[in-house]
CSV table of C-alpha atoms in Angstrom, one decimal:
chain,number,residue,atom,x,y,z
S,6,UNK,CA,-22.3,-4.8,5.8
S,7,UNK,CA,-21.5,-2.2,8.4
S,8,UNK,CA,-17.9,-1.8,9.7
S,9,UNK,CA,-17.4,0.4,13.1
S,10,UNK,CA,-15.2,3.1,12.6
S,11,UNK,CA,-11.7,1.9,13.6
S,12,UNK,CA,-8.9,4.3,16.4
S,13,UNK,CA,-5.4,3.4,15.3
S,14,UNK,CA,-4.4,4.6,19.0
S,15,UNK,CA,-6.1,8.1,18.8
S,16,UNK,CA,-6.4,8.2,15.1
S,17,UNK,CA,-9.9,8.0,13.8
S,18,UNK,CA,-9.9,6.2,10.3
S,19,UNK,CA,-12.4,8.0,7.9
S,20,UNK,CA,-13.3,4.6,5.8
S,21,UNK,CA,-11.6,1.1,6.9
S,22,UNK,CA,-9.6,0.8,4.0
S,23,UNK,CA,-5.9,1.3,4.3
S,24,UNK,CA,-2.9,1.7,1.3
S,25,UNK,CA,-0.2,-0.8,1.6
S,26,UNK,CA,3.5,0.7,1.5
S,27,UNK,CA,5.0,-0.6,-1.8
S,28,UNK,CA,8.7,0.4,-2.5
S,29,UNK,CA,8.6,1.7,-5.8
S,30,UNK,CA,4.9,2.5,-5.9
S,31,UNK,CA,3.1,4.6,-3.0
S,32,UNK,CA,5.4,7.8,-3.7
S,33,UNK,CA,3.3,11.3,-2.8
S,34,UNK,CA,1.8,11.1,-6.5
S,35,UNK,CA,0.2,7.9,-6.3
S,36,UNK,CA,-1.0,8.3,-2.3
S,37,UNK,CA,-2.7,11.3,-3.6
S,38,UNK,CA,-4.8,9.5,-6.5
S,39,UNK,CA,-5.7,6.6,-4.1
S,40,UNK,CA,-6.5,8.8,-0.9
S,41,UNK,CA,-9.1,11.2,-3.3
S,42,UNK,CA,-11.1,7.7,-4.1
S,43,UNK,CA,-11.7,7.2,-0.6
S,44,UNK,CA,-8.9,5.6,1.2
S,45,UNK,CA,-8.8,5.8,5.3
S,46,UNK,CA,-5.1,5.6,5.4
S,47,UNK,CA,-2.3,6.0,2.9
S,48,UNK,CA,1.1,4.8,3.8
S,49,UNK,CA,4.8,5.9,2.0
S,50,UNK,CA,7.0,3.3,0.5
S,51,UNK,CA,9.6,1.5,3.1
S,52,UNK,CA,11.8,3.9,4.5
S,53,UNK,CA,15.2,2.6,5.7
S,54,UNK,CA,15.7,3.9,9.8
S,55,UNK,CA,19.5,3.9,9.0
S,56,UNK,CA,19.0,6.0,5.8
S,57,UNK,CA,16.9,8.2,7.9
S,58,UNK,CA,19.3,8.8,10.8
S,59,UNK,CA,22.1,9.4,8.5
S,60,UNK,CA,19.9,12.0,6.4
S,61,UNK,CA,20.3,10.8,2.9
S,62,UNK,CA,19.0,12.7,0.5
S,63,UNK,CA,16.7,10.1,-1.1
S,64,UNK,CA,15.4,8.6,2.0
S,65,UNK,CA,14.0,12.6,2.7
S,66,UNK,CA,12.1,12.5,-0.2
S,67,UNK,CA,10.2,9.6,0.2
S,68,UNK,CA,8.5,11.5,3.4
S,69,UNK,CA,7.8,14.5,1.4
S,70,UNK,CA,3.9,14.8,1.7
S,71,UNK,CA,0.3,17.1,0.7
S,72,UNK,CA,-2.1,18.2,3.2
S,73,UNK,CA,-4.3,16.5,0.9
S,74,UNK,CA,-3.4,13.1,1.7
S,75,UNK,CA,-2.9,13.4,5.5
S,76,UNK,CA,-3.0,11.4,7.7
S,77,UNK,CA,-0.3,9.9,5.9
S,78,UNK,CA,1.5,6.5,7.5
S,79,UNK,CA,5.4,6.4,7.1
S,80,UNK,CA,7.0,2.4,7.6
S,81,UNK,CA,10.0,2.0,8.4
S,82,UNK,CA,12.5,-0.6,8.2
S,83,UNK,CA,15.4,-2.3,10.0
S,84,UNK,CA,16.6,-4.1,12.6
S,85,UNK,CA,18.3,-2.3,15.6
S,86,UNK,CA,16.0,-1.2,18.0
S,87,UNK,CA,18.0,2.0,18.8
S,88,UNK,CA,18.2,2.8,14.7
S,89,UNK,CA,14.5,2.1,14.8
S,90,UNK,CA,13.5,4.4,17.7
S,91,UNK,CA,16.0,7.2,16.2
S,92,UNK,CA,14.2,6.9,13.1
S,93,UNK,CA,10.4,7.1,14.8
S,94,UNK,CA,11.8,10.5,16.5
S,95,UNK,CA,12.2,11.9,13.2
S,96,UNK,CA,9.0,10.9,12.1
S,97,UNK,CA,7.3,12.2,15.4
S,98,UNK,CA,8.3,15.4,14.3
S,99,UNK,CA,6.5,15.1,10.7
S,100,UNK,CA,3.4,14.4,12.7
S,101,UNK,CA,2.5,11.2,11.2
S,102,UNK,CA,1.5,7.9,11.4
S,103,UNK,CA,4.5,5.2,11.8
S,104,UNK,CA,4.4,1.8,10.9
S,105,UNK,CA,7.8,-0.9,11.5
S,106,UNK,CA,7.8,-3.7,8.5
S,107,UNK,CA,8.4,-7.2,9.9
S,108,UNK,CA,7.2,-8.7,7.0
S,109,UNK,CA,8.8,-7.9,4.0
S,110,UNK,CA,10.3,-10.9,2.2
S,111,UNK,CA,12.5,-9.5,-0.1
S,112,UNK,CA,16.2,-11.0,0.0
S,113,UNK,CA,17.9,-7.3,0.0
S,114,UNK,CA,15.7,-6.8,3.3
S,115,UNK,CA,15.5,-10.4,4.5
S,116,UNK,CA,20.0,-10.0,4.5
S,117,UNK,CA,20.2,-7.0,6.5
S,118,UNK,CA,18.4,-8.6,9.4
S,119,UNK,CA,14.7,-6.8,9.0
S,120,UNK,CA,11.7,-7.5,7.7
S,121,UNK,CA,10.4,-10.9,7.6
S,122,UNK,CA,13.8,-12.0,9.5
S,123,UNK,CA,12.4,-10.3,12.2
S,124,UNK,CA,10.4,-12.6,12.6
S,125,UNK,CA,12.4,-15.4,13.2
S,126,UNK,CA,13.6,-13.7,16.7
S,127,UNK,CA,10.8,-12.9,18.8
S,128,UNK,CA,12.9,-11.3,21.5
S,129,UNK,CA,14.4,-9.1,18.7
S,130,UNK,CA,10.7,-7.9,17.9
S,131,UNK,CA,10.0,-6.9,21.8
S,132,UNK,CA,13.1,-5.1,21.7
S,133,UNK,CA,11.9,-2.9,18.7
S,134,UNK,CA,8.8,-2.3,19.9
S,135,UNK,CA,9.8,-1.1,23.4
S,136,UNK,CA,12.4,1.1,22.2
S,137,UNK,CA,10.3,2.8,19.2
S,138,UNK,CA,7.3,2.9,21.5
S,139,UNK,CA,9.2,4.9,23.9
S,140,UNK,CA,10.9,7.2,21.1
S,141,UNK,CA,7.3,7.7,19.4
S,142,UNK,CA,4.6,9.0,21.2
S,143,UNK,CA,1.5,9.2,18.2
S,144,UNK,CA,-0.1,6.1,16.5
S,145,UNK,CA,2.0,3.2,16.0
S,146,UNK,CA,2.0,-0.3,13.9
S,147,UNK,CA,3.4,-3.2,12.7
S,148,UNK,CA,3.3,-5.4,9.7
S,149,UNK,CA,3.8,-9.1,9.3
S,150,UNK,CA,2.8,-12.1,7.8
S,151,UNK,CA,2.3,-15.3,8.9
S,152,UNK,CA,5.9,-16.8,10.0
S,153,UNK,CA,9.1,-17.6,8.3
S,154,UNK,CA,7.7,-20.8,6.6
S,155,UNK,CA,4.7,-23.5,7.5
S,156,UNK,CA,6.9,-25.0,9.9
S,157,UNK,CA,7.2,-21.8,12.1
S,158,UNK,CA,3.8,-19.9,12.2
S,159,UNK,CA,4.3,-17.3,15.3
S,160,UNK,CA,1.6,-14.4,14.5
S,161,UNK,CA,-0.5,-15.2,17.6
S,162,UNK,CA,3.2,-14.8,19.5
S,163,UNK,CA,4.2,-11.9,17.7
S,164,UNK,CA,0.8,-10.1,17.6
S,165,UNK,CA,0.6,-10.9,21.8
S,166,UNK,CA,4.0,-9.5,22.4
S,167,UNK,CA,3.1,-6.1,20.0
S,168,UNK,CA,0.4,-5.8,22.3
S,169,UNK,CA,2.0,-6.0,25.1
S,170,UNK,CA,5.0,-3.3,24.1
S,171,UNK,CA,2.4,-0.9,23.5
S,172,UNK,CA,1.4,-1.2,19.7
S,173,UNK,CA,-1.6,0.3,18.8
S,174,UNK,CA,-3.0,-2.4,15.8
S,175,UNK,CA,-1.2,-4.8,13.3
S,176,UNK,CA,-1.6,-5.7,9.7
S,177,UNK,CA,-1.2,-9.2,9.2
S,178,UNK,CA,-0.4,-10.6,5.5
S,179,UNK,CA,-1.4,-14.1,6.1
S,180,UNK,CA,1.4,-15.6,3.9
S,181,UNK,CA,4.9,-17.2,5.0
S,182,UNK,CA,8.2,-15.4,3.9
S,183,UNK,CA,8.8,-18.9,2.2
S,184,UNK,CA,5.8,-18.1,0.3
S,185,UNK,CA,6.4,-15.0,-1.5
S,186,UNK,CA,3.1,-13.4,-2.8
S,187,UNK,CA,2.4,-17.4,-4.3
S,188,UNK,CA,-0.8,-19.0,-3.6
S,189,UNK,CA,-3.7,-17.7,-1.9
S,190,UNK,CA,-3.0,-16.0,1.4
S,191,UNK,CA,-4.8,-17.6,4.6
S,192,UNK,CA,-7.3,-15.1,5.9
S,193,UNK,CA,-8.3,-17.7,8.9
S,194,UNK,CA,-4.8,-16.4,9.7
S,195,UNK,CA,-6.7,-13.1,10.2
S,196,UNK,CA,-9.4,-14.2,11.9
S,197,UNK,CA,-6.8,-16.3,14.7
S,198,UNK,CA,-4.7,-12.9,15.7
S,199,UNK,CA,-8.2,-10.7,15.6
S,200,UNK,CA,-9.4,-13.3,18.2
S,201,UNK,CA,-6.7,-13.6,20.3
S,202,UNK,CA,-5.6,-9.8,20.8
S,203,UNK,CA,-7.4,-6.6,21.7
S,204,UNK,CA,-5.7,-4.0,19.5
S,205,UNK,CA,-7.2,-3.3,16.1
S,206,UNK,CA,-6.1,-6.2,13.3
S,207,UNK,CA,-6.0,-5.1,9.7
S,208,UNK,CA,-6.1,-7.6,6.6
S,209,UNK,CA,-3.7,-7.8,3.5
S,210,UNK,CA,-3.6,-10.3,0.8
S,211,UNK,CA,-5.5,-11.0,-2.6
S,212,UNK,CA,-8.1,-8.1,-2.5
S,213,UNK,CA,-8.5,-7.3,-6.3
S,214,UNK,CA,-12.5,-6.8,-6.2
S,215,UNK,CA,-15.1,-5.3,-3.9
S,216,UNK,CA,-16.4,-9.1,-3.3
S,217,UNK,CA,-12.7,-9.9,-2.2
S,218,UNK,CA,-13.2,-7.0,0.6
S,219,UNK,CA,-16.3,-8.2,1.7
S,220,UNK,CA,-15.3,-11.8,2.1
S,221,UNK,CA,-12.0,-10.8,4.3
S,222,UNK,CA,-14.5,-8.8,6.4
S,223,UNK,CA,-16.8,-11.8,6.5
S,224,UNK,CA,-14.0,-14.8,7.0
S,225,UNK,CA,-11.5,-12.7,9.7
S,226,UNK,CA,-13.7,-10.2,11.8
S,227,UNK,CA,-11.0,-7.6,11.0
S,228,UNK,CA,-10.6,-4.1,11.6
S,229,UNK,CA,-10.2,-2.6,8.2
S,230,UNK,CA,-8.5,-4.0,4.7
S,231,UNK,CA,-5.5,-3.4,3.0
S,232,UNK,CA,-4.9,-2.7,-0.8
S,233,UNK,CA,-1.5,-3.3,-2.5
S,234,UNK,CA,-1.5,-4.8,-6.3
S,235,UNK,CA,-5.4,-5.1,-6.5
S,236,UNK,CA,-4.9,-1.0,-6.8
S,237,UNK,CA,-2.8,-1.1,-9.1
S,238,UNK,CA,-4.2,1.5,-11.9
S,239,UNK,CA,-7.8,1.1,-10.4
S,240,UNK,CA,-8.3,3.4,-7.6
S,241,UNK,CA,-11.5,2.7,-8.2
S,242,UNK,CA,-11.4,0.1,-6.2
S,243,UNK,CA,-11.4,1.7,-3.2
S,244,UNK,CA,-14.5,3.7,-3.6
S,245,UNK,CA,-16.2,0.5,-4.7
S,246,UNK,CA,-15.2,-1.8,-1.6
S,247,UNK,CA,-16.9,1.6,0.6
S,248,UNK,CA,-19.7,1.2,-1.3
S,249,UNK,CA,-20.3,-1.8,-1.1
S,250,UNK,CA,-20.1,-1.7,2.8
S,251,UNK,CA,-22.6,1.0,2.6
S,252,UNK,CA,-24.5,-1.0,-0.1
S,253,UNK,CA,-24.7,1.4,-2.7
S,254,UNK,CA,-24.2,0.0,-6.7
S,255,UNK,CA,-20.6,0.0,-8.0
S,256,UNK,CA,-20.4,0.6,-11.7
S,257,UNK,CA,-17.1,0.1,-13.7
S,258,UNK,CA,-15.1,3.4,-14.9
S,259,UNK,CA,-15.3,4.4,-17.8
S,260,UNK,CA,-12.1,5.2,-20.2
S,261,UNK,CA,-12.3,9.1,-20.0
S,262,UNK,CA,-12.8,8.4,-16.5
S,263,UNK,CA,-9.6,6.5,-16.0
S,264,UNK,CA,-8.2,8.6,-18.8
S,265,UNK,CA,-8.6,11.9,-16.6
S,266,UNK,CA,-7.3,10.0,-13.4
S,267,UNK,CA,-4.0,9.0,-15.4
S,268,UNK,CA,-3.4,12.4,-17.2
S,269,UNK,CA,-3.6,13.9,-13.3
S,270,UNK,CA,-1.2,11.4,-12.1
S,271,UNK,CA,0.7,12.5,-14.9
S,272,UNK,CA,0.8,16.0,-14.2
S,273,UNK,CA,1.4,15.3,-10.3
S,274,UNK,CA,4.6,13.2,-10.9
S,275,UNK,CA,5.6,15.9,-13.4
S,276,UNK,CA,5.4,18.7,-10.9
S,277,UNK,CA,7.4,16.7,-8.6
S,278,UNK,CA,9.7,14.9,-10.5
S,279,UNK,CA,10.0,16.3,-13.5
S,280,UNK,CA,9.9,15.2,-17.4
S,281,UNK,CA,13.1,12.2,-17.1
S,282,UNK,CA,11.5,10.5,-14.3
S,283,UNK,CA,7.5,10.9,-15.0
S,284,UNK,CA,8.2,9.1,-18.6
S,285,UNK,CA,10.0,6.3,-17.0
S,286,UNK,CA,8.0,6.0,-13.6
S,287,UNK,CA,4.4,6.6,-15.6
S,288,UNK,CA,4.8,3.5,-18.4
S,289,UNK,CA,4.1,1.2,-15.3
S,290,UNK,CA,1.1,3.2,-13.9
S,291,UNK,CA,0.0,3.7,-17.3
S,292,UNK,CA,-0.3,0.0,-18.6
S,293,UNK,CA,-2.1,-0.8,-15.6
S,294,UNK,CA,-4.6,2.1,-16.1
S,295,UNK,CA,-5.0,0.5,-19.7
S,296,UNK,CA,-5.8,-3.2,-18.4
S,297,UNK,CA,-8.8,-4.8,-20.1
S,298,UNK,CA,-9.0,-2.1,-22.9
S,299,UNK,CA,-9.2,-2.9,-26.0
S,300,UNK,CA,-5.9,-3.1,-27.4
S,301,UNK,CA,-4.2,-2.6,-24.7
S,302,UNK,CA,-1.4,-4.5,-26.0
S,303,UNK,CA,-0.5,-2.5,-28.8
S,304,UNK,CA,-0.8,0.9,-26.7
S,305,UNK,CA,1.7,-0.8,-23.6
S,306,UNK,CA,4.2,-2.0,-26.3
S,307,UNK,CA,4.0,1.6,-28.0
S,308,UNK,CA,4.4,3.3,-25.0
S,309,UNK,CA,7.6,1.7,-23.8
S,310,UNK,CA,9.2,2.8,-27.2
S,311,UNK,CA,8.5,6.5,-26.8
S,312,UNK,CA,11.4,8.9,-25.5
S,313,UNK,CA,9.2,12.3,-24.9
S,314,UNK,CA,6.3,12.7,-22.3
S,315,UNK,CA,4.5,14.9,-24.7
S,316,UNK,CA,4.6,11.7,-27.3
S,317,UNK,CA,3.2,9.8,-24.2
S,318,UNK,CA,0.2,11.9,-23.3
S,319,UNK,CA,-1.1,12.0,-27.0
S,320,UNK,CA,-0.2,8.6,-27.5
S,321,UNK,CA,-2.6,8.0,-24.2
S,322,UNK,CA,-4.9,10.3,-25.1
S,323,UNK,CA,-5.6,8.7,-28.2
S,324,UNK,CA,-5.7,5.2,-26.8
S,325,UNK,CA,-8.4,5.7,-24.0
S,326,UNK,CA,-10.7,8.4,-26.1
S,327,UNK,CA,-10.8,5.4,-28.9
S,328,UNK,CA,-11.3,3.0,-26.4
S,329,UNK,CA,-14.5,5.0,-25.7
S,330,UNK,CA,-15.9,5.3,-28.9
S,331,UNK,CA,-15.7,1.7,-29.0
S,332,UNK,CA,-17.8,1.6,-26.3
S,333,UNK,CA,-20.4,3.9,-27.1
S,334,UNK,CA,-20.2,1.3,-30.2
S,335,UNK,CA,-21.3,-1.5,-28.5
């Protein structure tokens, strides 16, 4: 299957597979490990436009960024237009990518007005997207999903009016707020709003294999795909969906392969964050980068008991290099 090379506005994307912004998740560390296996795009965790105006410390560091991961996409998040389009002229200075979240469901960001509440007001959603557009002169995007519940699907009316204000492409997770990340998400959905506007349509939802890439290509016509929990601890993903859009074989990693992957995620968070946070930040990545080992269940409940880093490299050390002798065992 052959994919055109996608502009986000006059961004060339190098492959059409984009990282999904994940609060908690998609720090500098873990865009850096996803964006060396391939990715087109990598995008920072949410970003709260009034924490950015007011310069808080912590909403700094989440656009702290590597030359090796550029172009790097920052989202943002909230729901005054003026907040919004203060907040893109930060980020015009950085250089980057921005992206405005309309779909998150989460009740922390449904209360304060933004994300999938956005949604609910169509006139509210012009408004943002006039004023950042005017504030923000490089690439610019939205997310959403499909509309507040099944009684109230708007993306053809939200994805027409983006257009209009001057977006340059949308991601649509075809899902309801009402629906959480339950069930299967619609990819017809997709395949509606890449038919109806002009601008370049991107995919989330349910991608955990290369076949699951494929078919979204297949089902919506879209632009390029995005990966959120299918990536979790397999970056490997995202070199397989490539090749298999270039139809070259796709081979599982092997454990000193994801072994070396996770000890360098290690040693970026370290550098950055130091020993406190890597141990507590890492058990998650690690368990994930264990899934479908052998014993993986002993290693993940060992892991979460240990109090020292150095404790938590051997301890993972050991794991994956037995892991592979019980392979070559086989």
């Amino acid at each position: 299957m052959q994919i055109k090379q996608t502009k986000i506005g006059s961004l060339p994307l190098e492959t059409p597979i984009i990282l999904a912004p994940m609060a908690g998740i998609t720090n500098l560390p873990y865009r850096r490990i996803m964006k060396a296996f391939g990715t087109g795009l990598v995008f920072s965790e949410m970003v709260s436009a009034n924490g950015l105006i007011r310069d808080g410390k912590k909403t700094i560091e989440l656009l702290r960024t590597h030359p090796d991961e550029a172009p790097l996409g920052i989202q943002l998040f909230g729901d005054d237009p003026d907040v919004l389009a203060q907040g893109a002229a930060i980020v015009a200075e950085a250089g980057a990518l921005l992206d405005i979240n309309m779909g998150c469901p989460v009740k922390k960001v449904i209360r304060s007005g933004a994300g999938s509440a956005l949604l609910k007001t169509p006139q509210t959603v012009a408004k943002i997207c006039a004023a950042v557009r005017h504030a923000y002169p490089g690439p610019l995007t939205i997310k959403i999903r499909s509309g507040w519940d099944e009684e109230s699907l708007n993306f053809l009316n939200i994805g027409h009016i983006a257009q209009e204000e001057g977006i340059d492409a949308i991601t649509l997770h075809p899902r309801t707020k009402s629906q959480g990340f339950s069930g299967h998400s619609n990819w017809q959905h997709i395949a509606e709003l890449k038919q109806s506007i002009n601008i370049p349509v991107f995919g989330s939802g349910d991608i955990i294999t290369p076949d699951d890439a494929l078919k979204m290509f297949k089902i919506s016509g879209c632009d390029g795909v995005m990966i959120g929990r299918g990536g979790y601890g397999n970056p490997w993903l995202i070199a397989q969906i490539n090749n298999a859009l270039s139809n070259r074989p796709n081979k599982q990693p092997e454990p000193l392969e994801k072994l070396a992957v996770a000890l360098r995620h290690i040693e970026m968070y370290h550098d950055l964050f130091g020993e406190k946070k890597t141990l507590l930040d890492m058990r998650k990545h690690l368990c994930w980068y264990a899934r479908g080992l052998q014993d993986a269940s002993h290693y993940r409940a060992t892991l979460q008991k240990i109090d020292n880093l150095a404790q938590a490299i051997e301890l993972t050390t050991s794991f994956f290099n037995q892991a592979s002798e019980e392979n070559d065992q086989v």
